[in-house]
Coordinates of C-alpha atoms in Angstrom, one line a residue:
Chain A
D1 CA 0.0 0.0 0.0
Q2 CA 1.6 3.2 -1.2
Q3 CA 1.5 5.8 1.6
V4 CA 3.0 8.5 -0.6
K5 CA 1.7 8.9 -4.1
Q6 CA 2.9 11.0 -7.0
N7 CA 0.2 10.2 -9.6
S8 CA 1.8 12.0 -12.5
P9 CA 4.8 10.1 -13.8
S10 CA 5.8 13.0 -16.1
L11 CA 5.1 16.7 -16.7
S12 CA 6.1 19.1 -19.5
V13 CA 6.2 22.8 -19.0
Q14 CA 7.3 25.7 -21.1
E15 CA 10.3 27.7 -19.9
G16 CA 9.2 30.7 -17.8
R17 CA 5.8 29.2 -16.9
I18 CA 4.8 27.6 -13.6
S19 CA 5.5 23.9 -12.8
I20 CA 3.2 22.3 -10.3
L21 CA 4.1 18.9 -9.0
N22 CA 1.6 17.1 -6.8
C23 CA 1.9 14.5 -4.0
D24 CA -0.8 12.8 -2.0
Y25 CA -0.4 10.8 1.2
T26 CA -2.5 8.5 3.3
N27 CA -0.9 8.4 6.7
S28 CA -2.1 11.3 8.9
M29 CA 0.8 10.7 11.3
F30 CA 3.3 12.1 8.9
D31 CA 4.7 15.3 10.5
Y32 CA 7.2 16.5 8.0
F33 CA 7.3 16.6 4.2
L34 CA 10.3 17.0 1.8
W35 CA 10.9 17.5 -1.9
Y36 CA 14.1 16.2 -3.6
K37 CA 15.3 16.7 -7.1
K38 CA 17.3 14.0 -9.0
Y39 CA 19.3 14.2 -12.1
P40 CA 20.3 10.9 -14.0
A41 CA 23.3 9.1 -12.5
E42 CA 23.5 11.4 -9.5
G43 CA 22.3 11.3 -5.9
P44 CA 19.1 13.2 -5.0
T45 CA 19.4 16.8 -3.9
F46 CA 17.2 18.3 -1.1
L47 CA 15.0 21.1 -2.4
I48 CA 12.5 22.3 0.2
S49 CA 10.6 21.0 3.2
I50 CA 7.5 21.8 5.3
S51 CA 6.4 20.9 8.7
S52 CA 2.8 19.6 9.2
I53 CA 2.0 22.6 11.3
K54 CA 2.5 25.0 8.4
D55 CA 0.6 25.3 5.1
K56 CA 3.3 27.1 3.0
N57 CA 7.0 27.3 2.8
E58 CA 8.9 29.4 0.2
D59 CA 12.5 29.3 -0.9
G60 CA 13.3 31.4 -4.0
R61 CA 11.6 30.0 -7.0
F62 CA 10.3 27.0 -5.0
T63 CA 7.1 27.0 -2.9
V64 CA 5.6 24.0 -1.2
F65 CA 1.9 24.0 -0.1
L66 CA 0.4 21.6 2.3
N67 CA -3.3 20.9 2.6
K68 CA -3.6 18.6 5.6
S69 CA -7.3 18.1 5.4
A70 CA -6.9 16.8 1.8
K71 CA -3.6 15.0 2.6
H72 CA -2.1 16.7 -0.3
L73 CA 1.0 18.8 -1.0
S74 CA 2.3 20.5 -4.1
L75 CA 5.6 22.0 -5.2
H76 CA 5.4 25.1 -7.3
I77 CA 8.4 26.2 -9.4
V78 CA 8.2 29.8 -10.8
P79 CA 9.5 30.6 -13.3
S80 CA 10.5 27.2 -14.6
Q81 CA 14.0 26.9 -16.2
P82 CA 15.5 24.2 -18.4
G83 CA 17.9 23.3 -15.6
D84 CA 14.9 22.3 -13.5
S85 CA 14.4 19.3 -15.8
A86 CA 14.8 16.3 -13.5
V87 CA 12.9 13.8 -11.5
Y88 CA 11.2 15.2 -8.4
F89 CA 10.5 13.0 -5.4
C90 CA 8.1 13.8 -2.6
A91 CA 8.9 12.3 0.8
A92 CA 7.0 12.1 4.1
L93 CA 8.4 11.7 7.6
F94 CA 6.9 10.2 10.7
H95 CA 8.8 10.4 14.0
S96 CA 7.5 7.7 16.2
G97 CA 9.6 8.8 19.1
A98 CA 12.6 7.4 20.9
G99 CA 14.8 8.1 17.9
S100 CA 12.7 6.0 15.4
Y101 CA 11.7 7.4 12.1
Q102 CA 9.7 6.3 9.0
L103 CA 10.7 8.1 5.8
T104 CA 8.6 7.2 2.8
F105 CA 9.1 8.4 -0.8
G106 CA 6.8 8.7 -3.7
K107 CA 7.8 7.2 -7.1
G108 CA 8.7 10.5 -8.6
T109 CA 7.6 12.9 -11.3
K110 CA 9.8 13.6 -14.3
L111 CA 9.7 17.3 -15.1
S112 CA 10.7 18.5 -18.6
V113 CA 11.1 22.2 -19.1
I114 CA 11.0 23.1 -22.7
P115 CA 13.1 26.1 -23.9
Chain B
N1 CA 36.0 18.6 1.3
A2 CA 34.7 15.5 -0.5
G3 CA 31.2 15.5 1.1
V4 CA 29.7 12.0 0.8
T5 CA 31.7 9.3 -1.0
Q6 CA 30.5 5.9 -1.9
T7 CA 32.5 2.9 -3.1
P8 CA 32.4 1.0 -5.4
K9 CA 30.5 2.9 -8.1
F10 CA 29.5 -0.4 -9.7
Q11 CA 29.5 -4.0 -8.6
V12 CA 28.4 -7.3 -10.1
L13 CA 27.8 -10.2 -7.6
K14 CA 26.7 -13.7 -7.9
T15 CA 23.8 -15.0 -5.9
G16 CA 24.9 -15.9 -2.4
Q17 CA 28.0 -13.7 -2.4
S18 CA 28.5 -11.2 0.3
M19 CA 29.9 -7.7 0.1
T20 CA 30.2 -4.3 1.8
L21 CA 29.1 -1.0 0.3
Q22 CA 31.2 1.8 1.7
C23 CA 30.0 5.2 2.7
A24 CA 32.2 7.9 4.1
Q25 CA 31.5 11.6 5.0
D26 CA 33.8 14.4 6.0
M27 CA 31.1 16.8 7.2
N28 CA 30.9 15.6 10.8
H29 CA 27.2 14.9 10.4
E30 CA 25.5 12.9 13.0
Y31 CA 22.8 11.3 10.9
M32 CA 23.6 8.8 8.1
S33 CA 21.3 6.6 6.1
W34 CA 21.1 4.0 3.3
Y35 CA 18.5 3.9 0.6
R36 CA 17.9 1.7 -2.4
Q37 CA 16.2 2.9 -5.6
D38 CA 14.7 0.4 -8.0
P39 CA 13.7 1.3 -11.6
G40 CA 10.6 3.4 -11.7
M41 CA 10.4 3.6 -7.9
G42 CA 11.1 6.1 -5.2
L43 CA 13.9 5.7 -2.7
R44 CA 13.3 3.2 0.1
L45 CA 15.1 3.6 3.5
I46 CA 17.1 0.5 4.4
H47 CA 18.9 1.4 7.6
Y48 CA 19.8 4.7 9.4
S49 CA 22.0 5.9 12.2
V50 CA 21.5 8.8 14.5
G51 CA 25.1 8.8 15.7
A52 CA 28.1 6.5 16.3
G53 CA 27.1 3.3 17.9
I54 CA 23.4 3.8 17.1
T55 CA 21.5 2.2 14.2
D56 CA 17.9 1.5 13.4
Q57 CA 15.9 -0.3 10.7
G58 CA 14.2 1.5 7.9
E59 CA 11.5 0.3 5.5
V60 CA 13.4 -2.6 3.9
P61 CA 16.1 -3.8 6.2
N62 CA 16.0 -7.6 5.5
G63 CA 19.2 -8.9 3.9
Y64 CA 21.3 -6.0 5.0
N65 CA 23.4 -5.2 8.1
V66 CA 24.9 -1.9 9.2
S67 CA 27.2 -0.7 11.9
R68 CA 28.4 2.8 12.9
S69 CA 31.7 2.6 14.8
T70 CA 32.8 6.1 13.8
T71 CA 31.0 9.3 12.8
E72 CA 32.6 9.2 9.4
D73 CA 31.7 5.7 8.1
F74 CA 28.5 3.8 7.7
P75 CA 29.1 0.6 5.7
L76 CA 26.2 -1.5 4.4
R77 CA 26.7 -5.2 4.3
L78 CA 24.9 -7.6 2.0
L79 CA 25.0 -11.0 3.8
S80 CA 24.0 -13.3 0.9
A81 CA 23.2 -11.4 -2.2
A82 CA 20.0 -12.1 -4.1
P83 CA 18.8 -10.9 -7.5
S84 CA 16.1 -8.9 -5.7
Q85 CA 18.9 -6.8 -4.3
T86 CA 19.8 -5.5 -7.7
S87 CA 19.4 -1.8 -7.3
V88 CA 21.1 1.6 -7.0
Y89 CA 22.2 2.3 -3.4
F90 CA 22.5 5.8 -2.0
C91 CA 24.1 6.9 1.2
A92 CA 23.0 10.2 2.8
T93 CA 24.0 12.3 5.7
S94 CA 22.4 15.2 7.6
T95 CA 22.9 17.3 10.7
G96 CA 20.4 18.5 13.2
L97 CA 17.0 16.9 13.3
A98 CA 17.2 13.5 11.6
F99 CA 15.9 13.8 8.0
Q100 CA 14.3 17.2 8.6
E101 CA 17.5 19.0 7.9
T102 CA 19.1 19.0 4.4
Q103 CA 20.2 15.5 3.5
Y104 CA 23.4 15.2 1.4
F105 CA 23.4 12.2 -0.9
G106 CA 26.4 10.3 -2.3
P107 CA 26.6 9.5 -6.0
G108 CA 25.3 6.0 -5.6
T109 CA 26.5 2.4 -6.1
R110 CA 25.0 0.4 -8.9
L111 CA 24.7 -3.3 -7.8
L112 CA 23.8 -6.1 -10.1
V113 CA 23.2 -9.5 -8.6
L114 CA 23.2 -12.4 -11.1

């Protein structure tokens, strides 16, 4: 049972426009959410995160929105650039206490930004 | 400052063989973790460590062992390799709150088990 779902395997966007990547989760115990970017043959790179007590976090061109009631989060990239072309992973974290964690990733969405 | 290094970059094993994937960091980060990524899948957490001498299981720990005798090193041992362990393995480190702070990933080790 997938607890973190990225339902769009791919997304194409024109350069300069907004990219919106979506992520849904099922476990209401998740208390932190993260987005990573991955280029081929490289390790993932952390992009941005958000605590479950917030509904928005912004860092430059990247903004993450969290809708807890809908168990949905989204990553907005504005404006999109060709260098943003990569696979984006959503991840959700549950801290069960006593130093134990559960970190679950979605399958990723491949973003292509067209010049 | 090398960051996170992983060796080897690529390895072919036969079923039943054992091996150790190495991960080293020079950033003095407390938290280290191992992930595997299968084709078309997200990363899955295998094991993690919140500090030297402390390790815990992630989502898919079976078939793997870890130890953390120093802050710098976090080796992942495959006890008896199986074709299902064919994957790309990533090591990552972070400081501060586990996983909530920026994680720095190594370049990965591609493992093929025949």
